[in-house]
mmCIF file of C-alpha atoms and ligand atoms in Angstrom:
data_model
loop_
_atom_site.group_PDB
_atom_site.id
_atom_site.type_symbol
_atom_site.label_atom_id
_atom_site.label_comp_id
_atom_site.label_asym_id
_atom_site.label_seq_id
_atom_site.Cartn_x
_atom_site.Cartn_y
_atom_site.Cartn_z
ATOM 1 C CA UNK A 1 18.594 29.374 -1.479
ATOM 2 C CA UNK A 2 15.296 28.384 -0.055
ATOM 3 C CA UNK A 3 15.525 26.489 3.782
ATOM 4 C CA UNK A 4 12.389 23.960 3.117
ATOM 5 C CA UNK A 5 11.960 20.864 1.654
ATOM 6 C CA UNK A 6 10.053 21.123 -1.640
ATOM 7 C CA UNK A 7 7.950 18.095 -2.018
ATOM 8 C CA UNK A 8 6.647 17.818 -5.642
ATOM 9 C CA UNK A 9 3.082 15.955 -5.571
ATOM 10 C CA UNK A 10 0.489 16.381 -2.833
ATOM 11 C CA UNK A 11 -0.685 13.079 -2.979
ATOM 12 C CA UNK A 12 -0.986 10.731 0.202
ATOM 13 C CA UNK A 13 2.884 10.467 0.327
ATOM 14 C CA UNK A 14 3.798 13.860 -0.316
ATOM 15 C CA UNK A 15 1.311 14.948 2.403
ATOM 16 C CA UNK A 16 2.481 12.285 4.839
ATOM 17 C CA UNK A 17 5.952 13.306 4.441
ATOM 18 C CA UNK A 18 5.348 17.071 4.767
ATOM 19 C CA UNK A 19 3.703 15.973 8.291
ATOM 20 C CA UNK A 20 6.643 13.851 9.238
ATOM 21 C CA UNK A 21 9.025 16.467 8.340
ATOM 22 C CA UNK A 22 7.426 18.839 10.393
ATOM 23 C CA UNK A 23 6.918 17.050 13.360
ATOM 24 C CA UNK A 24 10.520 16.323 13.088
ATOM 25 C CA UNK A 25 11.137 20.408 12.812
ATOM 26 C CA UNK A 26 12.032 20.513 9.345
ATOM 27 C CA UNK A 27 10.301 22.931 6.917
ATOM 28 C CA UNK A 28 8.273 21.913 3.854
ATOM 29 C CA UNK A 29 6.315 23.167 1.074
ATOM 30 C CA UNK A 30 4.125 20.948 -1.004
ATOM 31 C CA UNK A 31 3.465 21.444 -5.084
ATOM 32 C CA UNK A 32 0.869 19.701 -6.655
ATOM 33 C CA UNK A 33 -0.112 19.818 -10.615
ATOM 34 C CA UNK A 34 -3.933 19.379 -9.588
ATOM 35 C CA UNK A 35 -6.510 21.212 -7.858
ATOM 36 C CA UNK A 36 -6.263 21.083 -4.104
ATOM 37 C CA UNK A 37 -8.367 18.119 -2.441
ATOM 38 C CA UNK A 38 -8.626 15.866 -6.016
ATOM 39 C CA UNK A 39 -6.891 13.111 -3.964
ATOM 40 C CA UNK A 40 -10.154 13.270 -1.710
ATOM 41 C CA UNK A 41 -11.997 11.768 -5.136
ATOM 42 C CA UNK A 42 -9.514 8.540 -5.320
ATOM 43 C CA UNK A 43 -11.876 5.723 -5.261
ATOM 44 C CA UNK A 44 -9.183 3.006 -4.337
ATOM 45 C CA UNK A 45 -10.042 1.154 -0.673
ATOM 46 C CA UNK A 46 -6.892 0.381 1.386
ATOM 47 C CA UNK A 47 -5.809 -2.058 3.599
ATOM 48 C CA UNK A 48 -3.016 -0.572 6.013
ATOM 49 C CA UNK A 49 -1.000 -2.226 8.664
ATOM 50 C CA UNK A 50 -0.844 -1.710 12.311
ATOM 51 C CA UNK A 51 2.884 -0.347 11.514
ATOM 52 C CA UNK A 52 1.039 2.366 9.597
ATOM 53 C CA UNK A 53 -1.653 3.300 11.650
ATOM 54 C CA UNK A 54 1.161 3.762 14.522
ATOM 55 C CA UNK A 55 2.994 5.952 12.090
ATOM 56 C CA UNK A 56 -0.254 7.883 10.887
ATOM 57 C CA UNK A 57 -0.847 8.561 14.624
ATOM 58 C CA UNK A 58 2.673 10.169 15.119
ATOM 59 C CA UNK A 59 1.999 12.633 12.110
ATOM 60 C CA UNK A 60 -1.298 13.543 13.507
ATOM 61 C CA UNK A 61 -3.340 12.237 10.418
ATOM 62 C CA UNK A 62 -5.238 8.871 11.974
ATOM 63 C CA UNK A 63 -7.921 10.455 14.028
ATOM 64 C CA UNK A 64 -11.116 10.436 12.579
ATOM 65 C CA UNK A 65 -10.419 8.101 9.750
ATOM 66 C CA UNK A 66 -12.990 5.604 9.423
ATOM 67 C CA UNK A 67 -11.281 2.786 9.313
ATOM 68 C CA UNK A 68 -12.453 -1.358 9.654
ATOM 69 C CA UNK A 69 -10.139 -2.856 11.731
ATOM 70 C CA UNK A 70 -8.995 -6.381 10.073
ATOM 71 C CA UNK A 71 -9.044 -9.341 13.053
ATOM 72 C CA UNK A 72 -7.919 -12.533 11.088
ATOM 73 C CA UNK A 73 -6.607 -12.909 7.508
ATOM 74 C CA UNK A 74 -7.905 -16.282 5.836
ATOM 75 C CA UNK A 75 -5.476 -17.235 2.917
ATOM 76 C CA UNK A 76 -6.076 -20.067 0.628
ATOM 77 C CA UNK A 77 -5.813 -21.120 -3.065
ATOM 78 C CA UNK A 78 -8.703 -22.118 -5.401
ATOM 79 C CA UNK A 79 -9.425 -26.045 -5.944
ATOM 80 C CA UNK A 80 -6.206 -26.766 -4.332
ATOM 81 C CA UNK A 81 -4.726 -27.650 -0.494
ATOM 82 C CA UNK A 82 -3.163 -25.441 1.921
ATOM 83 C CA UNK A 83 -4.742 -22.639 3.837
ATOM 84 C CA UNK A 84 -3.727 -20.469 6.859
ATOM 85 C CA UNK A 85 -5.031 -17.971 9.157
ATOM 86 C CA UNK A 86 -3.050 -14.992 10.727
ATOM 87 C CA UNK A 87 -4.943 -13.478 13.828
ATOM 88 C CA UNK A 88 -4.375 -10.228 15.918
ATOM 89 C CA UNK A 89 -4.961 -11.719 19.014
ATOM 90 C CA UNK A 90 -2.000 -14.432 18.292
ATOM 91 C CA UNK A 91 0.204 -11.336 17.480
ATOM 92 C CA UNK A 92 -0.852 -9.602 20.860
ATOM 93 C CA UNK A 93 -2.640 -6.439 18.429
ATOM 94 C CA UNK A 94 -5.634 -4.708 18.405
ATOM 95 C CA UNK A 95 -5.597 -5.707 14.744
ATOM 96 C CA UNK A 96 -3.760 -7.013 11.783
ATOM 97 C CA UNK A 97 -4.469 -3.817 9.932
ATOM 98 C CA UNK A 98 -7.344 -1.285 8.784
ATOM 99 C CA UNK A 99 -9.286 -0.931 5.604
ATOM 100 C CA UNK A 100 -10.115 2.401 4.741
ATOM 101 C CA UNK A 101 -10.680 4.546 1.701
ATOM 102 C CA UNK A 102 -8.029 6.602 0.150
ATOM 103 C CA UNK A 103 -10.413 9.408 -0.014
ATOM 104 C CA UNK A 104 -10.992 9.361 3.806
ATOM 105 C CA UNK A 105 -7.303 9.102 3.663
ATOM 106 C CA UNK A 106 -6.559 11.876 1.678
ATOM 107 C CA UNK A 107 -9.129 14.289 3.644
ATOM 108 C CA UNK A 108 -7.445 13.474 6.915
ATOM 109 C CA UNK A 109 -4.014 14.246 5.671
ATOM 110 C CA UNK A 110 -5.171 17.622 3.947
ATOM 111 C CA UNK A 111 -6.634 18.958 7.197
ATOM 112 C CA UNK A 112 -3.278 18.096 9.033
ATOM 113 C CA UNK A 113 -1.603 19.590 6.714
ATOM 114 C CA UNK A 114 -3.539 22.803 6.687
ATOM 115 C CA UNK A 115 -3.598 22.475 10.497
ATOM 116 C CA UNK A 116 0.311 22.377 10.673
ATOM 117 C CA UNK A 117 0.456 25.397 8.580
ATOM 118 C CA UNK A 118 2.225 23.723 5.796
ATOM 119 C CA UNK A 119 2.053 25.803 2.261
ATOM 120 C CA UNK A 120 0.186 23.609 -0.558
ATOM 121 C CA UNK A 121 0.920 25.372 -3.613
ATOM 122 C CA UNK A 122 -2.040 23.826 -5.910
ATOM 123 C CA UNK A 123 -2.031 23.174 -9.802
ATOM 124 C CA UNK A 124 1.755 23.733 -10.242
ATOM 125 C CA UNK A 125 3.406 21.273 -12.286
ATOM 126 C CA UNK A 126 6.804 20.943 -11.262
ATOM 127 C CA UNK A 127 9.989 20.331 -13.544
ATOM 128 C CA UNK A 128 13.292 18.893 -12.855
ATOM 129 C CA UNK A 129 14.985 22.334 -12.730
ATOM 130 C CA UNK A 130 12.087 24.138 -10.976
ATOM 131 C CA UNK A 131 13.220 23.355 -7.294
ATOM 132 C CA UNK A 132 16.753 23.909 -7.904
ATOM 133 C CA UNK A 133 17.048 26.441 -5.291
ATOM 134 C CA UNK A 134 15.538 23.939 -2.854
ATOM 135 C CA UNK A 135 18.209 22.241 -0.571
ATOM 136 C CA UNK A 136 16.128 18.769 -1.084
ATOM 137 C CA UNK A 137 13.864 17.933 -3.211
ATOM 138 C CA UNK A 138 11.245 15.254 -2.625
ATOM 139 C CA UNK A 139 9.498 13.801 -5.802
ATOM 140 C CA UNK A 140 6.285 11.986 -4.640
ATOM 141 C CA UNK A 141 4.886 12.597 -7.877
ATOM 142 C CA UNK A 142 2.673 8.939 -8.014
ATOM 143 C CA UNK A 143 5.091 7.253 -10.634
ATOM 144 C CA UNK A 144 8.364 5.824 -11.224
ATOM 145 C CA UNK A 145 9.440 8.043 -14.381
ATOM 146 C CA UNK A 146 13.125 7.329 -14.791
ATOM 147 C CA UNK A 147 14.589 5.098 -18.217
ATOM 148 C CA UNK A 148 17.064 3.304 -15.742
ATOM 149 C CA UNK A 149 13.610 2.165 -13.737
ATOM 150 C CA UNK A 150 13.191 -1.823 -13.176
ATOM 151 C CA UNK A 151 9.791 -2.581 -15.000
ATOM 152 C CA UNK A 152 7.363 -5.943 -14.982
ATOM 153 C CA UNK A 153 4.194 -6.121 -16.319
ATOM 154 C CA UNK A 154 2.125 -8.996 -15.228
ATOM 155 C CA UNK A 155 -0.469 -8.080 -17.973
ATOM 156 C CA UNK A 156 -2.992 -7.722 -15.176
ATOM 157 C CA UNK A 157 -5.440 -5.532 -14.097
ATOM 158 C CA UNK A 158 -7.091 -5.104 -10.877
ATOM 159 C CA UNK A 159 -11.123 -4.683 -10.941
ATOM 160 C CA UNK A 160 -12.303 -2.919 -7.508
ATOM 161 C CA UNK A 161 -15.545 -2.502 -6.229
ATOM 162 C CA UNK A 162 -17.446 -2.875 -3.257
ATOM 163 C CA UNK A 163 -19.912 -6.018 -2.784
ATOM 164 C CA UNK A 164 -22.762 -6.820 0.093
ATOM 165 C CA UNK A 165 -22.865 -10.215 1.684
ATOM 166 C CA UNK A 166 -25.477 -12.636 3.531
ATOM 167 C CA UNK A 167 -23.550 -12.405 6.626
ATOM 168 C CA UNK A 168 -21.770 -10.111 8.943
ATOM 169 C CA UNK A 169 -17.915 -9.542 8.042
ATOM 170 C CA UNK A 170 -16.697 -9.950 11.502
ATOM 171 C CA UNK A 171 -13.263 -8.577 10.403
ATOM 172 C CA UNK A 172 -12.143 -11.200 8.465
ATOM 173 C CA UNK A 173 -9.802 -10.239 5.380
ATOM 174 C CA UNK A 174 -9.713 -13.256 2.750
ATOM 175 C CA UNK A 175 -6.953 -13.635 0.212
ATOM 176 C CA UNK A 176 -7.748 -16.295 -2.343
ATOM 177 C CA UNK A 177 -5.121 -17.255 -4.903
ATOM 178 C CA UNK A 178 -6.797 -18.636 -8.513
ATOM 179 C CA UNK A 179 -4.925 -19.439 -11.434
ATOM 180 C CA UNK A 180 -6.754 -16.565 -13.064
ATOM 181 C CA UNK A 181 -4.976 -14.062 -10.343
ATOM 182 C CA UNK A 182 -5.916 -13.264 -6.970
ATOM 183 C CA UNK A 183 -8.764 -12.176 -5.363
ATOM 184 C CA UNK A 184 -9.147 -10.299 -2.174
ATOM 185 C CA UNK A 185 -11.849 -9.297 0.079
ATOM 186 C CA UNK A 186 -11.435 -6.372 2.633
ATOM 187 C CA UNK A 187 -13.961 -6.240 5.559
ATOM 188 C CA UNK A 188 -15.581 -2.573 4.869
ATOM 189 C CA UNK A 189 -17.724 -0.904 7.520
ATOM 190 C CA UNK A 190 -18.718 -1.371 11.189
ATOM 191 C CA UNK A 191 -18.714 -4.848 12.970
ATOM 192 C CA UNK A 192 -22.220 -5.678 12.105
ATOM 193 C CA UNK A 193 -21.814 -4.540 8.714
ATOM 194 C CA UNK A 194 -21.468 -7.222 5.553
ATOM 195 C CA UNK A 195 -19.508 -5.350 2.820
ATOM 196 C CA UNK A 196 -16.444 -6.203 1.543
ATOM 197 C CA UNK A 197 -13.958 -4.316 -0.970
ATOM 198 C CA UNK A 198 -13.091 -6.732 -3.490
ATOM 199 C CA UNK A 199 -9.803 -6.369 -5.504
ATOM 200 C CA UNK A 200 -10.114 -8.967 -8.448
ATOM 201 C CA UNK A 201 -6.998 -9.594 -10.342
ATOM 202 C CA UNK A 202 -7.655 -10.626 -13.718
ATOM 203 C CA UNK A 203 -5.493 -10.667 -17.333
ATOM 204 C CA UNK A 204 -4.888 -7.073 -18.622
ATOM 205 C CA UNK A 205 -7.392 -7.751 -21.700
ATOM 206 C CA UNK A 206 -10.185 -9.617 -20.083
ATOM 207 C CA UNK A 207 -10.548 -6.431 -17.569
ATOM 208 C CA UNK A 208 -12.786 -4.276 -20.349
ATOM 209 C CA UNK A 209 -15.228 -7.160 -20.017
ATOM 210 C CA UNK A 210 -15.077 -7.756 -16.412
ATOM 211 C CA UNK A 211 -15.604 -4.240 -15.755
ATOM 212 C CA UNK A 212 -18.706 -3.973 -18.071
ATOM 213 C CA UNK A 213 -20.580 -7.111 -16.466
ATOM 214 C CA UNK A 214 -23.853 -6.584 -15.133
ATOM 215 C CA UNK A 215 -24.223 -6.756 -11.304
ATOM 216 C CA UNK A 216 -25.477 -10.212 -11.191
ATOM 217 C CA UNK A 217 -22.846 -11.607 -14.017
ATOM 218 C CA UNK A 218 -20.209 -9.555 -11.801
ATOM 219 C CA UNK A 219 -21.267 -11.457 -8.342
ATOM 220 C CA UNK A 220 -21.078 -14.971 -10.549
ATOM 221 C CA UNK A 221 -17.513 -14.508 -11.349
ATOM 222 C CA UNK A 222 -16.777 -13.624 -8.149
ATOM 223 C CA UNK A 223 -18.522 -16.583 -6.753
ATOM 224 C CA UNK A 224 -16.489 -18.717 -9.237
ATOM 225 C CA UNK A 225 -13.315 -17.373 -8.481
ATOM 226 C CA UNK A 226 -13.819 -17.073 -4.575
ATOM 227 C CA UNK A 227 -15.776 -20.153 -3.946
ATOM 228 C CA UNK A 228 -19.228 -20.003 -1.647
ATOM 229 C CA UNK A 229 -17.781 -19.426 1.765
ATOM 230 C CA UNK A 230 -20.032 -16.496 1.294
ATOM 231 C CA UNK A 231 -22.924 -15.405 -0.200
ATOM 232 C CA UNK A 232 -22.797 -12.198 -2.225
ATOM 233 C CA UNK A 233 -26.170 -9.663 -2.603
ATOM 234 C CA UNK A 234 -25.079 -6.940 -4.412
ATOM 235 C CA UNK A 235 -21.825 -5.390 -6.074
ATOM 236 C CA UNK A 236 -21.241 -1.209 -6.713
ATOM 237 C CA UNK A 237 -19.566 0.303 -9.678
ATOM 238 C CA UNK A 238 -16.572 -1.301 -10.866
ATOM 239 C CA UNK A 239 -12.951 0.444 -11.334
ATOM 240 C CA UNK A 240 -10.227 -0.691 -13.123
ATOM 241 C CA UNK A 241 -6.340 -0.179 -12.132
ATOM 242 C CA UNK A 242 -3.465 -1.133 -14.414
ATOM 243 C CA UNK A 243 -1.044 -3.663 -12.085
ATOM 244 C CA UNK A 244 2.519 -4.080 -12.668
ATOM 245 C CA UNK A 245 5.804 -3.629 -10.868
ATOM 246 C CA UNK A 246 8.060 -0.407 -11.517
ATOM 247 C CA UNK A 247 11.153 0.733 -9.203
ATOM 248 C CA UNK A 248 14.262 2.752 -9.068
ATOM 249 C CA UNK A 249 17.272 1.137 -7.983
ATOM 250 C CA UNK A 250 18.351 4.311 -6.468
ATOM 251 C CA UNK A 251 15.859 6.329 -4.346
ATOM 252 C CA UNK A 252 18.238 9.096 -3.843
ATOM 253 C CA UNK A 253 20.463 11.364 -5.855
ATOM 254 C CA UNK A 254 22.140 14.780 -5.577
ATOM 255 C CA UNK A 255 19.620 17.021 -3.334
ATOM 256 C CA UNK A 256 16.864 14.849 -4.147
ATOM 257 C CA UNK A 257 15.104 11.579 -3.102
ATOM 258 C CA UNK A 258 11.985 10.070 -4.300
ATOM 259 C CA UNK A 259 9.071 8.347 -2.099
ATOM 260 C CA UNK A 260 5.664 6.420 -2.414
ATOM 261 C CA UNK A 261 4.679 5.421 -5.752
ATOM 262 C CA UNK A 262 7.561 7.584 -7.046
ATOM 263 C CA UNK A 263 10.154 4.933 -5.638
ATOM 264 C CA UNK A 264 8.353 2.089 -6.220
ATOM 265 C CA UNK A 265 4.867 1.046 -7.685
ATOM 266 C CA UNK A 266 3.857 -2.487 -6.471
ATOM 267 C CA UNK A 267 1.296 -5.052 -7.254
ATOM 268 C CA UNK A 268 -1.629 -4.639 -4.740
ATOM 269 C CA UNK A 269 -1.676 -8.080 -3.872
ATOM 270 C CA UNK A 270 -0.211 -7.964 -0.468
ATOM 271 C CA UNK A 271 -1.474 -4.120 0.088
ATOM 272 C CA UNK A 272 1.905 -3.157 0.714
ATOM 273 C CA UNK A 273 2.249 0.299 -1.234
ATOM 274 C CA UNK A 274 1.467 2.949 1.019
ATOM 275 C CA UNK A 275 2.530 0.925 4.043
ATOM 276 C CA UNK A 276 6.117 0.985 2.590
ATOM 277 C CA UNK A 277 5.711 4.388 1.770
ATOM 278 C CA UNK A 278 5.004 5.640 5.371
ATOM 279 C CA UNK A 279 8.099 3.237 6.770
ATOM 280 C CA UNK A 280 10.506 5.244 4.205
ATOM 281 C CA UNK A 281 8.655 8.511 5.342
ATOM 282 C CA UNK A 282 9.061 8.218 8.746
ATOM 283 C CA UNK A 283 12.677 6.892 8.234
ATOM 284 C CA UNK A 284 13.824 9.726 6.403
ATOM 285 C CA UNK A 285 12.082 12.576 8.562
ATOM 286 C CA UNK A 286 14.217 10.763 11.432
ATOM 287 C CA UNK A 287 17.159 10.431 9.620
ATOM 288 C CA UNK A 288 17.283 14.057 8.315
ATOM 289 C CA UNK A 289 16.573 15.445 11.753
ATOM 290 C CA UNK A 290 18.830 13.158 13.635
ATOM 291 C CA UNK A 291 22.072 14.045 15.990
ATOM 292 C CA UNK A 292 24.371 14.839 12.897
ATOM 293 C CA UNK A 293 22.048 17.476 11.194
ATOM 294 C CA UNK A 294 23.345 20.483 10.745
ATOM 295 C CA UNK A 295 20.369 22.165 9.389
ATOM 296 C CA UNK A 296 21.014 20.914 5.626
ATOM 297 C CA UNK A 297 18.137 18.560 4.930
ATOM 298 C CA UNK A 298 19.759 17.797 1.403
ATOM 299 C CA UNK A 299 22.843 16.920 2.843
ATOM 300 C CA UNK A 300 24.378 13.778 0.781
ATOM 301 C CA UNK A 301 25.920 12.175 3.966
ATOM 302 C CA UNK A 302 22.482 12.176 5.672
ATOM 303 C CA UNK A 303 20.290 10.808 1.886
ATOM 304 C CA UNK A 304 22.946 7.945 1.641
ATOM 305 C CA UNK A 305 22.553 7.085 5.231
ATOM 306 C CA UNK A 306 18.767 7.204 4.363
ATOM 307 C CA UNK A 307 18.765 5.048 1.401
ATOM 308 C CA UNK A 308 21.287 2.346 2.891
ATOM 309 C CA UNK A 309 18.629 2.235 6.095
ATOM 310 C CA UNK A 310 15.898 1.313 3.812
ATOM 311 C CA UNK A 311 17.546 -1.023 1.529
ATOM 312 C CA UNK A 312 16.870 -4.184 3.353
ATOM 313 C CA UNK A 313 13.032 -3.732 4.003
ATOM 314 C CA UNK A 314 12.306 -2.150 0.524
ATOM 315 C CA UNK A 315 14.062 -5.206 -1.236
ATOM 316 C CA UNK A 316 12.366 -7.562 0.909
ATOM 317 C CA UNK A 317 8.787 -5.959 0.428
ATOM 318 C CA UNK A 318 9.472 -5.487 -3.458
ATOM 319 C CA UNK A 319 10.794 -8.958 -3.812
ATOM 320 C CA UNK A 320 7.791 -10.524 -1.591
ATOM 321 C CA UNK A 321 5.250 -8.738 -3.696
ATOM 322 C CA UNK A 322 6.822 -9.701 -6.847
ATOM 323 C CA UNK A 323 7.032 -13.458 -5.790
ATOM 324 C CA UNK A 324 3.340 -13.633 -4.459
ATOM 325 C CA UNK A 325 2.052 -12.024 -7.923
ATOM 326 C CA UNK A 326 4.195 -14.171 -10.294
ATOM 327 C CA UNK A 327 4.118 -17.605 -8.160
ATOM 328 C CA UNK A 328 0.415 -17.346 -7.196
ATOM 329 C CA UNK A 329 -1.192 -16.564 -10.842
ATOM 330 C CA UNK A 330 -0.714 -19.425 -12.341
ATOM 331 C CA UNK A 331 -2.125 -23.168 -12.228
ATOM 332 C CA UNK A 332 1.137 -25.051 -12.738
ATOM 333 C CA UNK A 333 0.977 -28.167 -10.977
ATOM 334 C CA UNK A 334 4.392 -28.578 -9.094
ATOM 335 C CA UNK A 335 3.994 -24.975 -8.086
ATOM 336 C CA UNK A 336 0.487 -25.237 -6.920
ATOM 337 C CA UNK A 337 1.654 -28.184 -4.468
ATOM 338 C CA UNK A 338 4.466 -25.989 -3.416
ATOM 339 C CA UNK A 339 2.116 -22.879 -2.496
ATOM 340 C CA UNK A 340 -0.233 -25.737 -0.840
ATOM 341 C CA UNK A 341 2.629 -26.910 1.309
ATOM 342 C CA UNK A 342 3.900 -23.385 1.931
ATOM 343 C CA UNK A 343 0.334 -22.163 3.181
ATOM 344 C CA UNK A 344 -0.048 -25.524 5.534
ATOM 345 C CA UNK A 345 3.733 -24.855 6.756
ATOM 346 C CA UNK A 346 2.211 -21.639 8.098
ATOM 347 C CA UNK A 347 -0.853 -23.149 9.527
ATOM 348 C CA UNK A 348 1.086 -25.763 11.381
ATOM 349 C CA UNK A 349 3.963 -23.303 12.471
ATOM 350 C CA UNK A 350 2.588 -20.663 14.408
ATOM 351 C CA UNK A 351 6.143 -19.056 14.851
ATOM 352 C CA UNK A 352 6.539 -18.949 11.048
ATOM 353 C CA UNK A 353 3.021 -17.813 10.597
ATOM 354 C CA UNK A 354 3.990 -15.017 13.536
ATOM 355 C CA UNK A 355 7.129 -14.000 11.386
ATOM 356 C CA UNK A 356 5.002 -13.388 8.185
ATOM 357 C CA UNK A 357 2.406 -11.486 10.158
ATOM 358 C CA UNK A 358 4.705 -9.227 11.600
ATOM 359 C CA UNK A 359 6.804 -8.398 8.490
ATOM 360 C CA UNK A 360 3.459 -7.573 6.954
ATOM 361 C CA UNK A 361 2.482 -5.379 9.898
ATOM 362 C CA UNK A 362 6.000 -3.598 10.362
ATOM 363 C CA UNK A 363 8.471 -4.295 7.581
ATOM 364 C CA UNK A 364 11.688 -6.351 7.183
ATOM 365 C CA UNK A 365 13.009 -4.393 10.028
ATOM 366 C CA UNK A 366 10.111 -5.415 12.599
ATOM 367 C CA UNK A 367 12.681 -6.645 15.366
HETATM 368 C C1 FAD B 401 -5.482 -1.179 -7.052
HETATM 369 C C2 FAD B 401 -4.774 -0.622 -5.904
HETATM 370 C C3 FAD B 401 -4.880 -1.047 -4.438
HETATM 371 C C4 FAD B 401 -3.967 -0.534 -3.763
HETATM 372 N N1 FAD B 401 -4.189 -1.217 -2.529
HETATM 373 C C5 FAD B 401 -3.421 -1.081 -1.631
HETATM 374 C C6 FAD B 401 -3.191 -1.436 -0.387
HETATM 375 O O1 FAD B 401 -4.188 -1.995 0.167
HETATM 376 N N2 FAD B 401 -2.360 -0.694 0.944
HETATM 377 C C7 FAD B 401 -1.332 -0.255 0.588
HETATM 378 O O2 FAD B 401 -0.655 0.164 1.310
HETATM 379 N N3 FAD B 401 -1.273 0.185 -0.839
HETATM 380 C C8 FAD B 401 -2.187 0.272 -1.627
HETATM 381 N N4 FAD B 401 -1.828 0.616 -2.988
HETATM 382 C C9 FAD B 401 -1.159 1.614 -3.396
HETATM 383 C C10 FAD B 401 -1.413 3.116 -2.864
HETATM 384 O O3 FAD B 401 -2.657 3.435 -3.578
HETATM 385 C C11 FAD B 401 -0.514 3.853 -3.014
HETATM 386 O O4 FAD B 401 1.186 3.606 -2.591
HETATM 387 C C12 FAD B 401 -0.451 5.299 -2.770
HETATM 388 O O5 FAD B 401 -1.585 6.067 -3.237
HETATM 389 C C13 FAD B 401 0.464 6.265 -3.723
HETATM 390 O O6 FAD B 401 0.604 7.692 -3.059
HETATM 391 P P1 FAD B 401 1.473 8.566 -3.636
HETATM 392 O O7 FAD B 401 1.292 9.737 -2.897
HETATM 393 O O8 FAD B 401 2.660 7.876 -3.979
HETATM 394 O O9 FAD B 401 0.863 8.818 -5.210
HETATM 395 P P2 FAD B 401 -0.327 9.546 -5.933
HETATM 396 O O10 FAD B 401 -1.483 9.192 -5.086
HETATM 397 O O11 FAD B 401 -0.571 9.283 -7.450
HETATM 398 O O12 FAD B 401 0.027 11.171 -5.935
HETATM 399 C C14 FAD B 401 0.879 11.766 -6.891
HETATM 400 C C15 FAD B 401 0.486 13.456 -6.506
HETATM 401 O O13 FAD B 401 1.515 14.117 -7.287
HETATM 402 C C16 FAD B 401 1.170 14.849 -8.319
HETATM 403 N N5 FAD B 401 1.774 15.371 -9.432
HETATM 404 C C17 FAD B 401 2.118 14.543 -10.427
HETATM 405 N N6 FAD B 401 3.118 14.820 -10.925
HETATM 406 C C18 FAD B 401 3.375 16.298 -10.746
HETATM 407 C C19 FAD B 401 4.576 17.365 -11.553
HETATM 408 N N7 FAD B 401 5.126 17.334 -12.259
HETATM 409 N N8 FAD B 401 4.269 18.163 -10.474
HETATM 410 C C20 FAD B 401 3.356 18.948 -9.532
HETATM 411 N N9 FAD B 401 2.843 17.572 -8.833
HETATM 412 C C21 FAD B 401 2.734 16.624 -9.707
HETATM 413 C C22 FAD B 401 -0.265 14.412 -8.774
HETATM 414 O O14 FAD B 401 -1.341 15.551 -9.191
HETATM 415 C C23 FAD B 401 -0.826 13.825 -7.628
HETATM 416 O O15 FAD B 401 -1.544 14.277 -6.729
HETATM 417 C C24 FAD B 401 -3.105 0.255 -3.906
HETATM 418 C C25 FAD B 401 -2.595 0.585 -5.313
HETATM 419 C C26 FAD B 401 -3.895 0.002 -6.474
HETATM 420 C C27 FAD B 401 -3.285 0.593 -7.848
#
């Protein structure tokens, strides 16, 4: 039997797990169906939490990532009352989160994997029985492929692009809920910069037309959805991602564990997908290498312990994201008033706001 953990999938989750295991003294090998470096072409722009940064630092994959700090998050709903602001200074942290490209993240993870001497076997598509001689297989293949998965189709797509604004972003992120779906604007680039990454959610049937709009018409649509708080000057190419929720109830089985999008694929409304993945990864590496570790990373007792340790945070993030995606994407009056009241309560009650902010930064086990 091999003694390393087989990691199937060399995307961000697979590489981060290999590094976390390495940091805890456990050997791993990565297998990926694609050519090495393919993840460096990922066009997504991610918002990572302060907690995610801490984990990336610990696994040696933060230094050198061009990341824009988010110092304020402004949350509101279109045409209705209620808004709130979360500020890094109120939470006693340097930033509530960071905006970075998935391609830069993949490049830094890849470098760290090379530096740690972790084998990366490219162009190797792995099937269920191919890793049977490994003590543990970590499935990080980026999609929930399981007949028992819980699936929710929101009938929505995300249209992503960058836009220029007429004033500096000053590290403010905007999340605006509209009847047609949420719109997020994430500050992108240095302090004096005025670029934003836009995640505009729309009905699945409208996304081809939205993506095909010329720049001016797209900016008009953005103005209609976002309002006039910011002036927009130009838009980059649009990329469309289908949105839904898919997750496995069981994230461990006999000598197997599922992580990243293979465990749960979330709606990006709250930007939680990779943040949750990193917390899972860190806990898995910690549990496997803990005091009861006897040299077998696939020990069923350790895997059960890991699954139990992650239950609360996982459920909370899946539930929170699902609720946001469903509740904030319609214009039913009582719900709109409830949302307004909720946002107002957050604004008026600093401890409640702090509670939500800390959950978003560090997960449900923040304290
Ligand atoms: C529009 C959008 C915006 C998002 N924004 C955020 C955000 O702001 N913040 C956040 O935290 N998260 C965000 N996410 C989620 C984040 O992008 C994902 O959590 C993350 O990319 C998942 O990485 P992964 O490694 O699990 O999967 P992937 O990146 O899909 O990697 C899977 C890898 O497995 C390989 N593979 C597949 N099958 C096999 C096989 N059989 N054998 C070998 N290799 C295989 C593939 O080639 C691939 O390299 C967003 C997602 C979307 C769609």
